[in-house]
Coordinates of N, CA, C and O in Angstrom, one line a residue:
M4 N 16.5 8.9 -10.1 CA 16.4 10.0 -8.9 C 16.4 9.3 -7.2 O 16.4 8.5 -7.1
E5 N 17.3 10.6 -6.7 CA 17.2 10.4 -5.3 C 16.5 10.8 -4.2 O 16.0 12.3 -4.7
L6 N 15.9 10.1 -3.1 CA 15.3 10.5 -2.4 C 16.1 10.4 -1.1 O 16.6 10.0 -0.8
S7 N 16.4 11.9 -0.6 CA 17.5 12.1 0.3 C 17.1 12.2 2.0 O 17.4 12.3 2.8
A8 N 15.8 12.3 2.3 CA 15.2 12.3 3.8 C 15.3 10.8 4.2 O 15.3 9.9 3.6
C9 N 15.5 11.3 5.7 CA 15.6 10.1 6.8 C 14.1 10.1 6.9 O 13.9 10.7 7.6
V10 N 13.7 8.6 7.0 CA 12.4 8.4 7.3 C 12.4 7.5 8.7 O 13.3 7.3 9.1
R11 N 11.1 7.7 9.5 CA 11.8 6.9 10.7 C 11.9 5.9 11.0 O 12.0 5.0 9.8
H12 N 12.7 4.9 12.0 CA 13.1 4.1 11.9 C 12.2 2.9 11.9 O 11.3 2.8 12.8
V13 N 12.2 2.0 11.2 CA 11.1 0.8 11.3 C 11.8 -0.9 10.8 O 12.7 -0.8 10.4
C14 N 11.3 -1.1 12.3 CA 12.2 -2.4 12.3 C 11.2 -3.6 12.2 O 10.2 -3.6 12.2
V15 N 11.9 -5.1 10.9 CA 11.2 -6.0 10.6 C 10.2 -6.4 12.3 O 11.0 -6.8 13.3
G16 N 8.9 -7.1 11.8 CA 8.5 -7.2 12.6 C 7.5 -6.4 13.5 O 6.7 -6.4 14.3
D17 N 7.7 -5.0 12.9 CA 6.6 -4.0 13.2 C 5.3 -4.3 13.1 O 5.0 -4.7 11.9
L18 N 4.6 -4.3 14.1 CA 2.8 -4.4 13.9 C 2.8 -3.3 13.2 O 2.4 -2.0 13.9
Q19 N 1.4 -2.8 12.3 CA 1.4 -1.8 11.8 C -0.2 -2.0 11.4 O -0.4 -3.2 10.7
P20 N -1.1 -1.1 11.3 CA -2.4 -1.0 10.7 C -2.7 -1.3 9.3 O -2.2 -0.7 8.7
G21 N -3.1 -2.5 9.1 CA -3.4 -3.0 7.5 C -3.9 -2.3 7.0 O -3.7 -1.8 5.4
F22 N -5.2 -1.1 7.1 CA -6.0 -0.2 6.6 C -5.4 0.7 6.4 O -5.4 1.7 5.6
A23 N -4.2 1.1 7.0 CA -3.6 2.4 7.1 C -2.1 2.3 6.5 O -1.8 3.6 6.2
A24 N -1.3 1.1 6.9 CA -0.1 1.2 5.8 C -0.3 0.8 4.7 O -0.9 -0.4 4.0
V25 N 0.7 1.0 4.0 CA 1.1 0.6 2.3 C 0.8 -0.8 2.0 O 0.6 -1.5 1.0
F26 N 1.8 -1.4 2.9 CA 1.7 -3.2 2.6 C -0.2 -3.6 3.1 O -0.3 -4.4 2.0
G27 N -0.1 -3.1 4.1 CA -1.4 -3.3 4.1 C -2.7 -3.6 3.0 O -3.6 -4.0 2.8
K28 N -2.6 -2.3 2.8 CA -3.8 -1.6 1.8 C -3.5 -2.5 0.4 O -4.3 -2.9 -0.2
A29 N -2.0 -2.5 0.0 CA -1.7 -3.7 -1.3 C -2.2 -5.0 -0.9 O -3.1 -5.0 -2.1
L30 N -2.0 -5.8 0.1 CA -2.9 -6.5 0.4 C -4.0 -6.7 0.3 O -4.8 -7.8 -0.1
L31 N -4.5 -6.0 1.0 CA -6.4 -5.8 1.2 C -6.9 -5.8 -0.4 O -7.8 -6.5 -0.8
A32 N -6.2 -4.9 -1.1 CA -6.9 -4.3 -2.2 C -6.8 -5.9 -3.3 O -7.4 -6.4 -4.3
A33 N -5.7 -6.9 -2.9 CA -5.7 -8.0 -3.7 C -6.9 -9.2 -3.4 O -6.7 -10.2 -3.9
L34 N -7.5 -8.8 -2.3 CA -8.7 -9.8 -1.7 C -9.6 -9.8 -2.3 O -10.0 -8.3 -2.6
P35 N -10.7 -10.8 -2.0 CA -12.1 -10.3 -2.6 C -12.6 -9.3 -1.4 O -12.2 -9.5 -0.1
E36 N -13.6 -8.8 -2.0 CA -13.9 -8.0 -1.3 C -15.0 -8.0 -0.3 O -14.8 -7.6 1.1
D37 N -15.6 -9.4 -0.2 CA -16.5 -9.7 1.0 C -15.6 -10.1 2.1 O -15.7 -9.7 3.4
E38 N -14.5 -10.8 1.7 CA -13.3 -11.4 2.6 C -12.7 -9.7 3.6 O -12.2 -9.9 4.6
V39 N -12.1 -8.7 2.5 CA -12.2 -7.5 3.0 C -13.0 -6.6 3.9 O -12.5 -6.3 5.0
R40 N -14.0 -7.0 3.8 CA -15.2 -6.4 4.4 C -15.4 -7.2 6.0 O -15.5 -6.5 7.2
G41 N -15.3 -8.2 6.0 CA -15.0 -9.3 7.2 C -13.9 -8.9 7.9 O -13.8 -8.5 9.3
I42 N -13.0 -8.6 7.4 CA -11.3 -8.2 8.1 C -11.6 -6.8 8.9 O -11.3 -6.5 10.0
L43 N -12.1 -5.9 8.0 CA -12.4 -4.4 8.7 C -13.4 -4.6 9.4 O -13.3 -3.8 10.7
R44 N -14.4 -5.6 9.6 CA -15.1 -5.6 10.7 C -14.9 -6.0 12.1 O -15.1 -5.4 13.3
R45 N -14.0 -7.3 12.0 CA -13.4 -7.5 13.0 C -12.0 -7.1 13.6 O -12.0 -6.3 14.7
A46 N -11.3 -6.3 12.9 CA -10.4 -5.3 13.3 C -10.8 -3.9 13.6 O -9.8 -3.4 14.2
G47 N -11.7 -3.3 12.9 CA -11.5 -1.9 13.2 C -10.9 -1.0 11.9 O -10.0 -1.5 11.4
T48 N -11.2 0.0 12.0 CA -10.5 0.9 11.3 C -10.5 2.3 11.7 O -10.7 3.2 11.5
P49 N -9.6 2.0 13.4 CA -9.6 3.5 14.0 C -8.5 4.4 13.3 O -7.3 3.7 13.0
A50 N -8.7 5.5 13.5 CA -7.8 6.8 12.7 C -6.5 6.9 13.5 O -6.1 6.4 14.5
V51 N -5.5 6.6 12.6 CA -4.0 6.5 13.1 C -3.5 8.2 12.8 O -2.8 8.2 13.6
T52 N -3.6 8.5 11.6 CA -3.6 10.1 12.1 C -4.5 10.6 11.3 O -5.8 10.0 10.9
S53 N -4.8 11.6 10.9 CA -5.8 12.7 10.8 C -5.8 12.5 9.4 O -7.0 12.9 8.5
H54 N -5.4 11.7 8.4 CA -5.3 11.3 6.9 C -5.8 9.8 6.9 O -5.8 9.4 5.8
T55 N -5.7 9.0 7.9 CA -6.3 7.8 7.8 C -8.0 7.5 7.5 O -8.9 8.5 7.9
I56 N -8.2 7.0 6.2 CA -9.4 6.5 6.1 C -10.0 5.5 6.9 O -9.3 4.4 7.3
D57 N -10.9 6.1 7.8 CA -11.6 5.4 9.0 C -12.6 4.8 8.5 O -13.1 4.3 9.4
D58 N -13.3 5.3 7.6 CA -14.7 4.6 7.2 C -14.5 3.5 6.4 O -14.0 3.6 5.2
P59 N -15.2 2.9 6.8 CA -14.8 1.1 6.1 C -15.5 1.3 4.5 O -14.7 0.6 3.9
E60 N -16.7 2.4 4.5 CA -17.0 2.0 3.2 C -15.7 2.9 2.0 O -15.6 2.3 1.1
E61 N -15.7 3.9 2.8 CA -14.8 4.9 1.8 C -13.5 4.2 1.7 O -12.7 4.2 0.5
L62 N -13.0 3.6 2.9 CA -12.1 2.5 2.4 C -12.1 1.6 1.2 O -11.0 1.1 0.6
V63 N -13.1 0.9 1.5 CA -13.4 0.1 0.3 C -13.4 0.1 -1.0 O -13.1 -0.5 -1.9
R64 N -13.9 1.7 -1.3 CA -13.9 2.1 -2.5 C -12.2 2.8 -2.7 O -11.9 2.4 -4.0
H65 N -11.6 2.9 -1.8 CA -10.1 3.1 -2.0 C -9.6 2.1 -2.4 O -8.8 2.1 -3.4
L66 N -9.8 1.0 -1.8 CA -9.1 -0.5 -2.2 C -9.3 -0.6 -3.4 O -8.5 -1.4 -4.0
R67 N -10.7 -0.5 -4.0 CA -11.1 -1.0 -5.6 C -9.9 0.0 -6.4 O -9.4 -0.6 -7.2
E68 N -10.0 1.1 -6.1 CA -8.8 2.2 -7.1 C -7.3 1.6 -6.7 O -6.8 1.4 -7.9
I69 N -7.1 1.2 -5.8 CA -5.8 0.5 -5.4 C -5.7 -0.8 -6.5 O -4.6 -1.1 -7.5
A70 N -6.8 -1.3 -6.7 CA -6.4 -2.8 -7.0 C -6.5 -2.9 -8.8 O -6.0 -2.8 -9.7
R71 N -7.4 -1.3 -9.2 CA -7.4 -0.9 -10.5 C -5.9 -0.5 -10.9 O -6.0 -0.6 -12.1
R72 N -5.3 0.2 -10.4 CA -4.0 0.9 -10.7 C -2.7 0.4 -10.3 O -1.8 0.4 -11.1
G73 N -2.9 -0.8 -10.1 CA -1.9 -1.9 -9.4 C -0.9 -1.4 -8.0 O 0.2 -2.1 -7.9
Y74 N -1.0 -0.4 -7.3 CA -0.2 -0.2 -6.2 C -1.0 0.3 -5.6 O -1.8 1.6 -5.8
A75 N -0.7 0.9 -4.1 CA -1.0 1.8 -3.2 C -0.1 2.8 -2.9 O 1.1 2.5 -3.4
I76 N -0.6 3.6 -2.1 CA 0.0 4.7 -1.8 C -0.6 5.1 -0.2 O -1.5 5.3 0.0
D77 N 0.5 5.4 0.8 CA 0.2 5.4 1.9 C 0.3 7.0 2.2 O 1.4 7.6 2.0
D78 N -0.7 7.8 2.4 CA -0.4 9.4 2.1 C -0.5 10.1 3.2 O -1.7 10.7 3.8
E79 N 0.6 9.7 4.4 CA 0.6 10.2 5.4 C -0.5 9.6 6.7 O -0.9 10.0 7.2
E80 N -0.8 8.2 6.3 CA -2.1 7.8 6.8 C -1.5 7.1 7.6 O -2.6 6.5 9.0
N81 N -0.6 6.2 7.8 CA 0.0 5.7 9.0 C 1.0 6.6 9.8 O 1.2 6.2 11.0
E82 N 1.9 7.2 9.2 CA 2.7 8.0 10.1 C 2.9 9.6 9.4 O 3.2 9.9 8.2
L83 N 2.7 10.7 10.0 CA 2.4 11.6 9.7 C 3.6 12.4 8.7 O 4.6 12.0 9.4
A84 N 3.7 13.4 7.7 CA 5.1 13.5 7.0 C 5.8 12.3 6.3 O 6.8 12.8 5.9
T85 N 5.4 11.3 6.3 CA 5.7 10.0 5.3 C 4.9 9.6 4.3 O 3.4 9.3 4.4
R86 N 5.4 9.5 3.1 CA 4.4 9.3 2.1 C 5.2 7.8 1.7 O 6.3 7.8 1.2
C87 N 4.5 6.7 1.4 CA 4.8 5.3 0.8 C 4.3 4.7 -0.8 O 3.0 5.5 -0.8
I88 N 4.9 4.3 -1.2 CA 4.0 3.7 -2.8 C 4.7 1.8 -2.1 O 5.7 1.9 -2.4
G89 N 3.6 1.4 -2.5 CA 3.8 -0.1 -2.3 C 2.9 -1.1 -3.0 O 2.1 -0.6 -3.9
A90 N 3.7 -2.1 -3.7 CA 2.8 -3.3 -4.8 C 2.5 -4.3 -4.2 O 4.1 -5.0 -3.5
T91 N 1.9 -5.3 -4.2 CA 1.7 -6.6 -3.7 C 2.6 -7.6 -4.9 O 2.7 -7.6 -5.7
V92 N 3.0 -8.7 -3.9 CA 3.8 -9.7 -4.6 C 3.2 -11.2 -4.1 O 2.4 -10.9 -3.0
Y93 N 3.0 -11.6 -5.5 CA 2.0 -12.9 -5.2 C 3.1 -14.1 -5.8 O 4.1 -14.3 -6.3
D94 N 2.7 -15.3 -5.1 CA 3.1 -16.6 -5.4 C 2.3 -17.3 -6.7 O 1.4 -16.7 -7.3
Y95 N 3.2 -18.4 -6.9 CA 2.9 -19.4 -8.1 C 1.4 -19.8 -7.8 O 0.5 -19.8 -9.3
R96 N 0.6 -19.8 -6.6 CA -1.0 -20.2 -7.0 C -1.6 -18.7 -7.0 O -2.7 -18.7 -7.0
N97 N -0.9 -17.7 -7.2 CA -1.7 -16.6 -7.4 C -2.2 -16.0 -6.1 O -3.1 -15.1 -6.4
T98 N -1.8 -16.0 -5.1 CA -2.2 -16.0 -3.9 C -0.9 -14.6 -3.3 O -0.1 -14.4 -3.5
P99 N -1.9 -13.4 -2.7 CA -0.9 -12.4 -2.6 C -0.2 -12.6 -0.9 O -0.9 -13.5 -0.1
I100 N 1.2 -12.4 -1.5 CA 2.0 -12.9 -0.2 C 3.0 -12.0 0.5 O 3.3 -12.3 1.3
G101 N 3.0 -10.8 0.2 CA 3.6 -10.2 0.6 C 3.8 -8.5 -0.3 O 3.0 -8.5 -1.3
G102 N 4.7 -8.2 0.1 CA 4.8 -6.7 -1.1 C 6.0 -5.8 -1.2 O 7.3 -6.5 -0.2
I103 N 6.4 -4.9 -1.7 CA 7.4 -4.2 -1.8 C 7.1 -2.9 -1.8 O 6.1 -2.4 -2.4
S104 N 7.9 -1.8 -1.4 CA 7.6 -0.5 -1.7 C 8.9 0.2 -1.1 O 9.9 0.2 -0.8
I105 N 8.3 1.5 -1.4 CA 9.5 2.6 -1.2 C 8.7 3.8 -0.1 O 7.5 4.0 -0.1
S106 N 9.6 4.3 0.8 CA 8.8 5.4 1.4 C 9.7 6.4 1.5 O 11.1 6.7 1.2
S107 N 9.2 7.6 1.8 CA 9.9 8.9 2.1 C 9.1 10.1 2.7 O 8.4 9.6 2.9
M108 N 10.0 10.9 2.5 CA 9.3 12.3 3.4 C 8.3 13.3 2.3 O 8.5 12.7 1.3
A109 N 7.0 13.1 2.6 CA 6.0 13.4 2.0 C 6.0 14.6 1.2 O 6.4 14.6 -0.2
F110 N 7.2 15.5 1.4 CA 7.2 16.7 0.4 C 8.5 16.4 -0.6 O 8.2 16.7 -1.8
E111 N 8.8 15.0 -0.6 CA 9.9 14.8 -1.3 C 9.3 13.6 -2.5 O 9.9 13.9 -3.3
L112 N 8.1 13.1 -1.7 CA 7.7 12.3 -2.7 C 6.3 12.6 -3.1 O 5.4 12.4 -2.5
D113 N 6.3 13.8 -3.9 CA 5.3 14.2 -4.3 C 4.5 13.7 -5.1 O 5.0 12.5 -6.3
E114 N 3.6 14.2 -6.2 CA 2.5 13.5 -6.9 C 3.3 13.3 -8.7 O 3.5 12.3 -8.9
Q115 N 4.4 13.9 -8.7 CA 5.3 14.1 -10.3 C 6.4 12.9 -9.8 O 6.1 12.0 -10.6
R116 N 6.7 12.4 -8.4 CA 7.7 11.6 -8.3 C 6.7 10.4 -8.0 O 7.2 9.3 -8.5
V117 N 5.4 10.6 -7.4 CA 4.8 8.8 -7.4 C 4.5 8.8 -9.0 O 4.8 7.6 -9.2
R118 N 4.1 9.7 -9.8 CA 4.1 9.0 -11.0 C 5.1 8.3 -11.9 O 5.2 7.3 -13.1
V119 N 6.1 8.8 -11.5 CA 7.8 8.3 -12.1 C 7.9 6.8 -11.4 O 8.3 6.1 -11.8
L120 N 7.8 6.9 -10.0 CA 8.4 6.0 -9.3 C 7.4 4.8 -9.1 O 7.6 3.4 -8.9
A121 N 6.1 5.1 -9.3 CA 4.8 3.9 -9.2 C 5.1 2.7 -10.0 O 5.2 1.4 -9.5
P122 N 5.6 3.1 -11.3 CA 6.0 2.1 -12.3 C 7.3 1.1 -12.2 O 6.5 -0.3 -12.0
L123 N 7.9 1.6 -11.2 CA 9.0 0.9 -11.1 C 8.9 -0.1 -9.6 O 9.3 -1.1 -9.5
V124 N 8.2 0.6 -8.7 CA 7.5 -0.1 -7.6 C 6.7 -1.5 -8.0 O 7.1 -2.7 -7.8
V125 N 6.0 -1.3 -9.1 CA 4.9 -2.2 -9.7 C 6.0 -3.5 -10.1 O 5.4 -4.3 -10.4
G126 N 6.8 -2.7 -11.1 CA 7.7 -3.9 -12.2 C 8.5 -4.4 -11.2 O 8.8 -5.8 -11.7
A127 N 8.9 -4.2 -10.0 CA 9.6 -4.6 -9.1 C 8.8 -5.9 -8.8 O 9.6 -6.9 -8.2
A128 N 7.7 -5.4 -7.8 CA 7.0 -6.6 -7.4 C 6.4 -7.7 -8.4 O 6.4 -8.9 -8.0
R129 N 6.3 -7.2 -10.0 CA 5.9 -8.1 -11.1 C 7.0 -9.1 -10.9 O 7.0 -10.3 -11.5
E130 N 8.4 -8.8 -11.0 CA 10.0 -9.4 -11.3 C 9.8 -10.0 -9.9 O 10.3 -11.9 -10.4
I131 N 9.5 -10.0 -8.8 CA 9.8 -11.2 -8.0 C 8.6 -12.3 -7.8 O 8.7 -13.4 -7.4
S132 N 7.3 -11.5 -7.8 CA 6.4 -12.5 -8.0 C 6.6 -14.0 -9.2 O 6.4 -15.2 -9.2
Q133 N 7.2 -13.1 -10.4 CA 7.7 -14.0 -11.5 C 8.2 -14.9 -10.8 O 8.5 -16.1 -11.3
A134 N 9.4 -14.6 -10.0 CA 10.6 -15.3 -9.9 C 9.8 -16.3 -8.7 O 10.6 -17.4 -8.7
L135 N 8.9 -16.1 -8.2 CA 8.3 -17.1 -7.4 C 7.4 -18.1 -8.1 O 6.5 -18.8 -7.3
G136 N 7.3 -17.6 -9.4 CA 6.2 -18.9 -10.2 C 4.9 -18.2 -10.9 O 4.1 -18.9 -11.5
H137 N 4.7 -17.0 -10.4 CA 3.3 -16.4 -10.8 C 3.5 -16.0 -12.2 O 4.5 -15.4 -12.8
R138 N 2.2 -16.1 -12.5 CA 2.4 -15.8 -13.8 C 0.9 -14.8 -14.7 O 0.1 -14.8 -14.1

């Protein structure tokens, strides 16, 4: 399946709000809830777009869902017209250390494609984690 749209240029090292971007949401979902609440209290959750979940309690519920299903979706929360699927990468100590994701224009990464591609993203994250000694 080919996704042909061009998504904005993102540079290595760009800072993005963790609660709105797919990597941040995947990593937050892998942390203990009390740690997440502390991070959200310190950092705040100002809306980035009209789709951003900016209520901390709603965000915590959303992160529980991400942890349950094993992947995060950025549904135009960090940038309008862009949708992303991401999963957490773990090291040998079961510590979340990063992630892997795919991004596309939202209209090309619809619900049906998310259902097809999300397991591939999760599988790739699992393979990387296993290569790093995660079991």
